[in-house]
Amino acid sequence: MELHILEHSLKVASIEKEGIQICTHGLIKLAFLASKTRCKFFSLTETPEDYTIIVDEEGFKELPQSEHISVADATWLALNVVSGSGNASNSQPIGVTKIAKSVIAPLADHNISVFMLSTYQTDFILVRERDLPMVMHTLSSEFTLLRVVNGETVAAHSLGVTNGFVKPKLVPRPIIHPLSSPSNMFCVTSLDPDTLPSVATLLMDVMFYSGGPKEPGASSDDSSHIRFFSFSLIEGYISLVMDEQTTRRFPNNVLFTSASGELWKMVRIGGQPLGFDECGIVAQISEPLATADIPAYYISTFKFDHALVRQNPPNTVHSSAVVSSA
């Protein structure tokens, strides 16, 4: 298999809920007027705590300077596993569990922190730019390493760091952070970019203006129903993650759906903000799921992590998590 190192230099930032109004103009431009910018990688995820944005340097210029925006102290690079040749965005989704043992676990073993973004199309593994030499060394025996330069895929040359690495001692990876599971079910979907203008007003409302009251269908005393919405526009491909109630607001035949109409159960990882320095959090969740052959999406945000597993069989992720942490 191939591991593509994408050419985007990325920023990861948090926008406080009370500061979203001052950022709305720039975010709308990035999401709906991409042709007016030079941005090629943009993702916005709303959680109950804040908005997390992952954006390349050109896109970051569209955002205002504000005390309501916190930026992670690193430049990030996106890695993408491709099963064969071709553009990364054209490959079939493989799920984070499919790369748990070949990518996520080895990086954790070498104390390399990752930030995950699963989309409808594929999975992006974000690593700090300064960690790239160690990343390449760690994964070079398993993958053909390629870099994307000006849209073209070329061989990734060694960065000259090949000695001095000590093979890590493999240790069990128990789950150490609290897990919680909201009651609402989620859909991972997409839409044709040509149809984006027809639902732009609806999407803007979902993204920025309807986060206060619960969506129709949620019980007023259902405290475990959470607000979560993710929009990604990466190299022309759109990915959406939203709860089942929100999908009902869209016209028929706009959103891509699988024949089985899959719903996904969310597991939130973390009782306190996780930060960016701890290694192995993604591996703690994805390894037991991979062992149980359970497909999953994984979305890291500025404060917490989120795994999505298929609705059936029920309680699978909790069962796997309990076993691995016992």
Short mmCIF file of C-alpha atoms in Angstrom, two decimals:
data_model
loop_
_atom_site.label_atom_id
_atom_site.label_comp_id
_atom_site.label_asym_id
_atom_site.label_seq_id
_atom_site.Cartn_x
_atom_site.Cartn_y
_atom_site.Cartn_z
CA MET A 1 0.00 0.00 0.00
CA GLU A 2 0.97 3.62 -0.43
CA LEU A 3 1.15 6.33 2.18
CA HIS A 4 0.70 9.78 0.66
CA ILE A 5 2.10 12.83 2.44
CA LEU A 6 -0.16 15.63 1.25
CA GLU A 7 1.28 19.02 0.40
CA HIS A 8 -1.00 21.07 2.66
CA SER A 9 0.51 22.80 5.70
CA LEU A 10 -2.36 22.77 8.17
CA LYS A 11 -3.47 24.73 11.21
CA VAL A 12 -5.72 23.26 13.90
CA ALA A 13 -7.71 25.83 15.83
CA SER A 14 -10.65 26.26 18.18
CA ILE A 15 -13.29 28.97 17.88
CA GLU A 16 -15.28 29.68 21.03
CA LYS A 17 -19.04 29.49 20.59
CA GLU A 18 -19.46 33.13 21.61
CA GLY A 19 -16.91 34.19 18.98
CA ILE A 20 -18.36 32.38 15.98
CA GLN A 21 -20.17 35.50 14.71
CA ILE A 22 -16.95 37.33 13.92
CA CYS A 23 -15.65 34.31 12.00
CA THR A 24 -18.82 33.49 10.06
CA HIS A 25 -17.93 35.57 6.98
CA GLY A 26 -14.58 33.83 6.51
CA LEU A 27 -15.98 30.37 7.24
CA ILE A 28 -18.83 30.82 4.76
CA LYS A 29 -16.32 31.88 2.12
CA LEU A 30 -14.20 28.78 2.79
CA ALA A 31 -17.18 26.40 2.74
CA PHE A 32 -19.33 27.83 -0.05
CA LEU A 33 -17.12 30.13 -2.12
CA ALA A 34 -14.00 28.00 -2.36
CA SER A 35 -13.32 29.18 -5.90
CA LYS A 36 -12.77 32.67 -4.45
CA THR A 37 -9.97 31.40 -2.22
CA ARG A 38 -6.79 29.36 -2.65
CA CYS A 39 -7.80 27.02 0.15
CA LYS A 40 -7.70 23.29 -0.68
CA PHE A 41 -8.17 21.75 2.78
CA PHE A 42 -10.93 22.93 5.11
CA SER A 43 -12.82 21.18 7.87
CA LEU A 44 -15.19 22.62 10.48
CA THR A 45 -16.60 20.54 13.34
CA GLU A 46 -19.02 21.81 15.95
CA THR A 47 -19.19 20.10 19.35
CA PRO A 48 -20.98 21.22 22.51
CA GLU A 49 -17.76 22.92 23.61
CA ASP A 50 -16.56 24.85 20.55
CA TYR A 51 -15.87 24.78 16.81
CA THR A 52 -12.71 23.00 15.62
CA ILE A 53 -11.24 24.06 12.29
CA ILE A 54 -8.54 22.30 10.29
CA VAL A 55 -7.43 24.50 7.44
CA ASP A 56 -4.42 25.07 5.21
CA GLU A 57 -2.36 28.24 5.43
CA GLU A 58 -4.20 29.93 2.56
CA GLY A 59 -7.55 29.26 4.19
CA PHE A 60 -6.34 30.43 7.58
CA LYS A 61 -5.76 33.87 6.06
CA GLU A 62 -9.55 34.19 5.60
CA LEU A 63 -10.11 34.18 9.37
CA PRO A 64 -9.83 37.29 11.53
CA GLN A 65 -7.44 37.63 14.43
CA SER A 66 -9.46 37.25 17.58
CA GLU A 67 -9.13 36.40 21.24
CA HIS A 68 -11.88 33.83 20.62
CA ILE A 69 -9.61 31.75 18.36
CA SER A 70 -7.00 29.40 19.87
CA VAL A 71 -4.47 27.85 17.52
CA ALA A 72 -2.54 24.65 18.27
CA ASP A 73 1.17 25.40 18.47
CA ALA A 74 2.29 23.34 15.49
CA THR A 75 2.08 23.00 11.73
CA TRP A 76 0.41 19.74 10.76
CA LEU A 77 0.74 17.52 7.69
CA ALA A 78 -1.96 15.16 6.46
CA LEU A 79 -1.18 11.54 5.64
CA ASN A 80 -3.50 9.35 3.60
CA VAL A 81 -3.32 5.60 3.01
CA VAL A 82 -4.11 4.58 -0.55
CA SER A 83 -4.66 0.98 -1.61
CA GLY A 84 -2.86 1.25 -4.92
CA SER A 85 -2.06 4.07 -7.32
CA GLY A 86 -4.21 7.06 -8.04
CA ASN A 87 -5.43 10.20 -6.34
CA ALA A 88 -6.00 9.76 -2.63
CA SER A 89 -9.44 11.33 -2.68
CA ASN A 90 -10.62 8.87 -5.31
CA SER A 91 -9.88 5.79 -3.21
CA GLN A 92 -12.54 3.88 -1.37
CA PRO A 93 -12.99 4.62 2.33
CA ILE A 94 -10.98 2.21 4.42
CA GLY A 95 -12.04 3.22 7.94
CA VAL A 96 -9.71 4.06 10.79
CA THR A 97 -9.83 0.46 12.03
CA LYS A 98 -8.27 -0.69 8.76
CA ILE A 99 -5.17 1.38 9.44
CA ALA A 100 -5.11 0.91 13.21
CA LYS A 101 -2.42 -1.76 13.22
CA SER A 102 -0.41 -0.59 10.21
CA VAL A 103 -0.31 3.16 10.91
CA ILE A 104 -1.93 4.26 14.17
CA ALA A 105 -0.34 1.69 16.49
CA PRO A 106 3.25 2.00 15.14
CA LEU A 107 3.12 5.79 15.47
CA ALA A 108 1.85 5.46 19.03
CA ASP A 109 4.63 2.98 19.80
CA HIS A 110 7.14 5.63 18.69
CA ASN A 111 5.44 8.32 20.81
CA ILE A 112 4.15 10.24 17.80
CA SER A 113 0.93 12.11 18.50
CA VAL A 114 -1.72 12.06 15.77
CA PHE A 115 -4.86 14.06 15.07
CA MET A 116 -7.49 12.11 13.10
CA LEU A 117 -10.03 13.27 10.55
CA SER A 118 -12.23 10.59 9.01
CA THR A 119 -14.37 11.73 6.10
CA TYR A 120 -16.93 10.09 3.81
CA GLN A 121 -14.18 9.55 1.25
CA THR A 122 -11.13 8.57 3.30
CA ASP A 123 -9.17 8.96 6.53
CA PHE A 124 -6.57 11.65 7.14
CA ILE A 125 -3.88 11.13 9.77
CA LEU A 126 -2.46 14.50 10.84
CA VAL A 127 1.05 14.59 12.28
CA ARG A 128 3.19 17.50 13.36
CA GLU A 129 5.53 18.64 10.61
CA ARG A 130 8.50 18.32 12.96
CA ASP A 131 7.65 14.63 13.52
CA LEU A 132 7.77 13.77 9.80
CA PRO A 133 11.29 12.22 9.85
CA MET A 134 10.24 9.82 12.60
CA VAL A 135 6.92 9.13 10.86
CA MET A 136 8.69 8.20 7.62
CA HIS A 137 11.20 6.02 9.43
CA THR A 138 8.43 4.24 11.36
CA LEU A 139 6.20 3.50 8.38
CA SER A 140 8.72 3.01 5.56
CA SER A 141 8.88 -0.77 5.98
CA GLU A 142 5.11 -1.13 5.67
CA PHE A 143 4.29 1.42 2.97
CA THR A 144 5.56 2.97 -0.21
CA LEU A 145 6.00 6.59 0.87
CA LEU A 146 4.96 9.27 -1.61
CA ARG A 147 4.67 13.04 -1.41
CA VAL A 148 2.18 15.19 -3.24
CA VAL A 149 3.94 18.19 -4.82
CA ASN A 150 1.97 20.67 -6.92
CA GLY A 151 -0.74 18.08 -7.33
CA GLU A 152 1.66 15.41 -8.59
CA THR A 153 2.61 12.31 -6.60
CA VAL A 154 6.36 11.72 -6.37
CA ALA A 155 8.61 9.46 -4.32
CA ALA A 156 9.20 10.73 -0.80
CA HIS A 157 12.93 10.97 -0.28
CA SER A 158 14.46 10.13 3.05
CA LEU A 159 14.96 13.18 5.22
CA GLY A 160 18.38 11.89 6.19
CA VAL A 161 17.38 10.65 9.62
CA THR A 162 17.87 6.90 9.70
CA ASN A 163 20.09 6.24 12.71
CA GLY A 164 19.57 6.70 16.40
CA PHE A 165 16.04 5.31 16.56
CA VAL A 166 15.52 2.74 19.28
CA LYS A 167 12.95 0.07 18.57
CA PRO A 168 10.19 0.71 21.09
CA LYS A 169 9.16 -1.82 23.68
CA LEU A 170 5.58 -2.79 22.89
CA VAL A 171 3.30 -2.49 25.91
CA PRO A 172 -0.45 -2.95 26.43
CA ARG A 173 -2.49 0.13 25.65
CA PRO A 174 -5.39 0.30 28.13
CA ILE A 175 -8.07 2.93 27.66
CA ILE A 176 -7.37 5.56 30.30
CA HIS A 177 -9.85 8.27 29.36
CA PRO A 178 -13.56 8.22 30.23
CA LEU A 179 -15.95 7.20 27.46
CA SER A 180 -19.48 8.49 26.95
CA SER A 181 -22.07 7.79 24.29
CA PRO A 182 -24.74 10.35 23.35
CA SER A 183 -28.22 9.10 22.55
CA ASN A 184 -28.48 10.54 19.03
CA MET A 185 -27.41 8.47 16.03
CA PHE A 186 -25.22 9.88 13.27
CA CYS A 187 -24.87 9.71 9.49
CA VAL A 188 -21.62 10.00 7.53
CA THR A 189 -22.51 11.30 4.11
CA SER A 190 -21.61 13.60 1.24
CA LEU A 191 -23.16 15.53 -1.61
CA ASP A 192 -22.30 16.51 -5.14
CA PRO A 193 -20.44 19.86 -5.07
CA ASP A 194 -22.69 21.00 -7.94
CA THR A 195 -25.69 20.77 -5.61
CA LEU A 196 -24.02 22.78 -2.84
CA PRO A 197 -25.59 26.13 -3.89
CA SER A 198 -29.09 24.63 -3.66
CA VAL A 199 -28.63 23.71 0.01
CA ALA A 200 -26.22 26.48 1.02
CA THR A 201 -28.81 28.38 3.07
CA LEU A 202 -29.82 25.23 4.91
CA LEU A 203 -26.20 24.27 5.56
CA MET A 204 -25.39 27.74 6.89
CA ASP A 205 -28.32 27.49 9.27
CA VAL A 206 -27.18 24.06 10.48
CA MET A 207 -23.57 25.17 10.85
CA PHE A 208 -24.02 28.51 12.54
CA TYR A 209 -27.56 29.31 13.61
CA SER A 210 -29.37 26.21 14.90
CA GLY A 211 -27.09 25.00 17.63
CA GLY A 212 -29.16 26.31 20.49
CA PRO A 213 -32.39 24.31 20.66
CA LYS A 214 -32.34 20.58 20.14
CA GLU A 215 -33.40 19.33 16.76
CA PRO A 216 -36.94 17.97 16.34
CA GLY A 217 -37.19 14.43 17.59
CA ALA A 218 -34.95 14.94 20.62
CA SER A 219 -36.69 14.64 23.97
CA SER A 220 -36.55 17.79 26.08
CA ASP A 221 -35.24 15.78 29.03
CA ASP A 222 -32.70 13.88 26.95
CA SER A 223 -29.51 15.31 28.42
CA SER A 224 -27.35 12.84 26.50
CA HIS A 225 -28.39 14.22 23.09
CA ILE A 226 -25.43 16.35 21.96
CA ARG A 227 -24.72 18.89 19.27
CA PHE A 228 -22.21 17.55 16.72
CA PHE A 229 -21.84 18.54 13.09
CA SER A 230 -18.82 18.25 10.80
CA PHE A 231 -18.32 19.74 7.33
CA SER A 232 -15.19 19.09 5.28
CA LEU A 233 -14.25 20.40 1.84
CA ILE A 234 -10.95 18.82 0.90
CA GLU A 235 -9.58 19.02 -2.64
CA GLY A 236 -13.09 19.45 -4.01
CA TYR A 237 -14.71 16.59 -2.07
CA ILE A 238 -17.42 17.29 0.51
CA SER A 239 -17.95 15.21 3.65
CA LEU A 240 -20.71 15.68 6.21
CA VAL A 241 -21.25 14.12 9.63
CA MET A 242 -24.55 14.96 11.30
CA ASP A 243 -27.15 13.35 13.47
CA GLU A 244 -30.15 11.56 12.04
CA GLN A 245 -32.55 14.40 12.89
CA THR A 246 -30.47 16.93 10.98
CA THR A 247 -30.39 14.79 7.82
CA ARG A 248 -34.19 14.94 7.71
CA ARG A 249 -33.98 18.66 7.03
CA PHE A 250 -32.34 18.05 3.65
CA PRO A 251 -34.30 17.50 0.44
CA ASN A 252 -34.59 13.96 -0.84
CA ASN A 253 -31.81 12.69 -3.12
CA VAL A 254 -29.33 15.42 -2.13
CA LEU A 255 -27.26 13.51 0.39
CA PHE A 256 -25.37 10.38 -0.60
CA THR A 257 -26.56 7.38 1.40
CA SER A 258 -25.62 3.74 1.42
CA ALA A 259 -28.13 1.11 0.35
CA SER A 260 -28.48 0.03 3.98
CA GLY A 261 -28.97 3.58 5.25
CA GLU A 262 -26.30 3.04 7.89
CA LEU A 263 -26.48 4.87 11.20
CA TRP A 264 -23.47 5.27 13.46
CA LYS A 265 -23.22 5.37 17.24
CA MET A 266 -20.83 7.94 18.72
CA VAL A 267 -18.38 7.37 21.54
CA ARG A 268 -16.77 10.50 22.97
CA ILE A 269 -13.32 10.09 24.46
CA GLY A 270 -12.17 12.28 27.33
CA GLY A 271 -13.51 13.75 30.56
CA GLN A 272 -11.21 16.76 30.44
CA PRO A 273 -9.70 18.37 27.32
CA LEU A 274 -7.16 15.91 25.89
CA GLY A 275 -4.58 18.34 24.57
CA PHE A 276 -2.20 17.53 21.72
CA ASP A 277 0.85 15.98 23.37
CA GLU A 278 -0.45 12.66 24.69
CA CYS A 279 0.28 9.75 22.37
CA GLY A 280 -1.78 6.64 21.81
CA ILE A 281 -5.32 7.90 22.38
CA VAL A 282 -6.48 6.99 18.87
CA ALA A 283 -4.69 3.64 19.14
CA GLN A 284 -6.40 2.85 22.45
CA ILE A 285 -9.77 3.00 20.70
CA SER A 286 -8.97 1.81 17.17
CA GLU A 287 -6.89 -1.27 18.03
CA PRO A 288 -9.61 -3.20 19.89
CA LEU A 289 -12.09 -2.24 17.18
CA ALA A 290 -9.69 -3.51 14.53
CA THR A 291 -9.19 -6.76 16.45
CA ALA A 292 -12.97 -7.20 16.52
CA ASP A 293 -13.17 -6.20 12.83
CA ILE A 294 -15.55 -3.33 13.60
CA PRO A 295 -15.48 -0.49 11.02
CA ALA A 296 -15.24 2.97 12.54
CA TYR A 297 -14.77 6.61 11.72
CA TYR A 298 -12.68 8.79 14.03
CA ILE A 299 -12.76 12.58 14.35
CA SER A 300 -10.39 14.43 16.66
CA THR A 301 -11.40 17.89 17.81
CA PHE A 302 -9.56 20.57 19.74
CA LYS A 303 -10.73 19.26 23.11
CA PHE A 304 -12.10 15.73 22.71
CA ASP A 305 -12.04 12.75 20.36
CA HIS A 306 -15.01 11.03 18.74
CA ALA A 307 -15.36 7.51 17.36
CA LEU A 308 -18.32 6.45 15.24
CA VAL A 309 -19.22 2.77 14.97
CA ARG A 310 -22.09 1.11 13.13
CA GLN A 311 -25.37 0.95 15.02
CA ASN A 312 -25.47 -2.84 14.73
CA PRO A 313 -24.39 -4.83 16.57
CA PRO A 314 -25.28 -2.69 19.59
CA ASN A 315 -22.80 -1.82 22.33
CA THR A 316 -19.89 -3.20 20.30
CA VAL A 317 -17.55 -0.29 20.91
CA HIS A 318 -18.27 -0.30 24.61
CA SER A 319 -17.69 -4.05 24.77
CA SER A 320 -14.38 -3.73 22.92
CA ALA A 321 -13.35 -0.77 25.06
CA VAL A 322 -14.13 -2.54 28.31
CA VAL A 323 -12.20 -5.64 27.23
CA SER A 324 -9.15 -3.63 26.21
CA SER A 325 -9.11 -1.59 29.42
CA ALA A 326 -9.62 -4.55 31.75
#
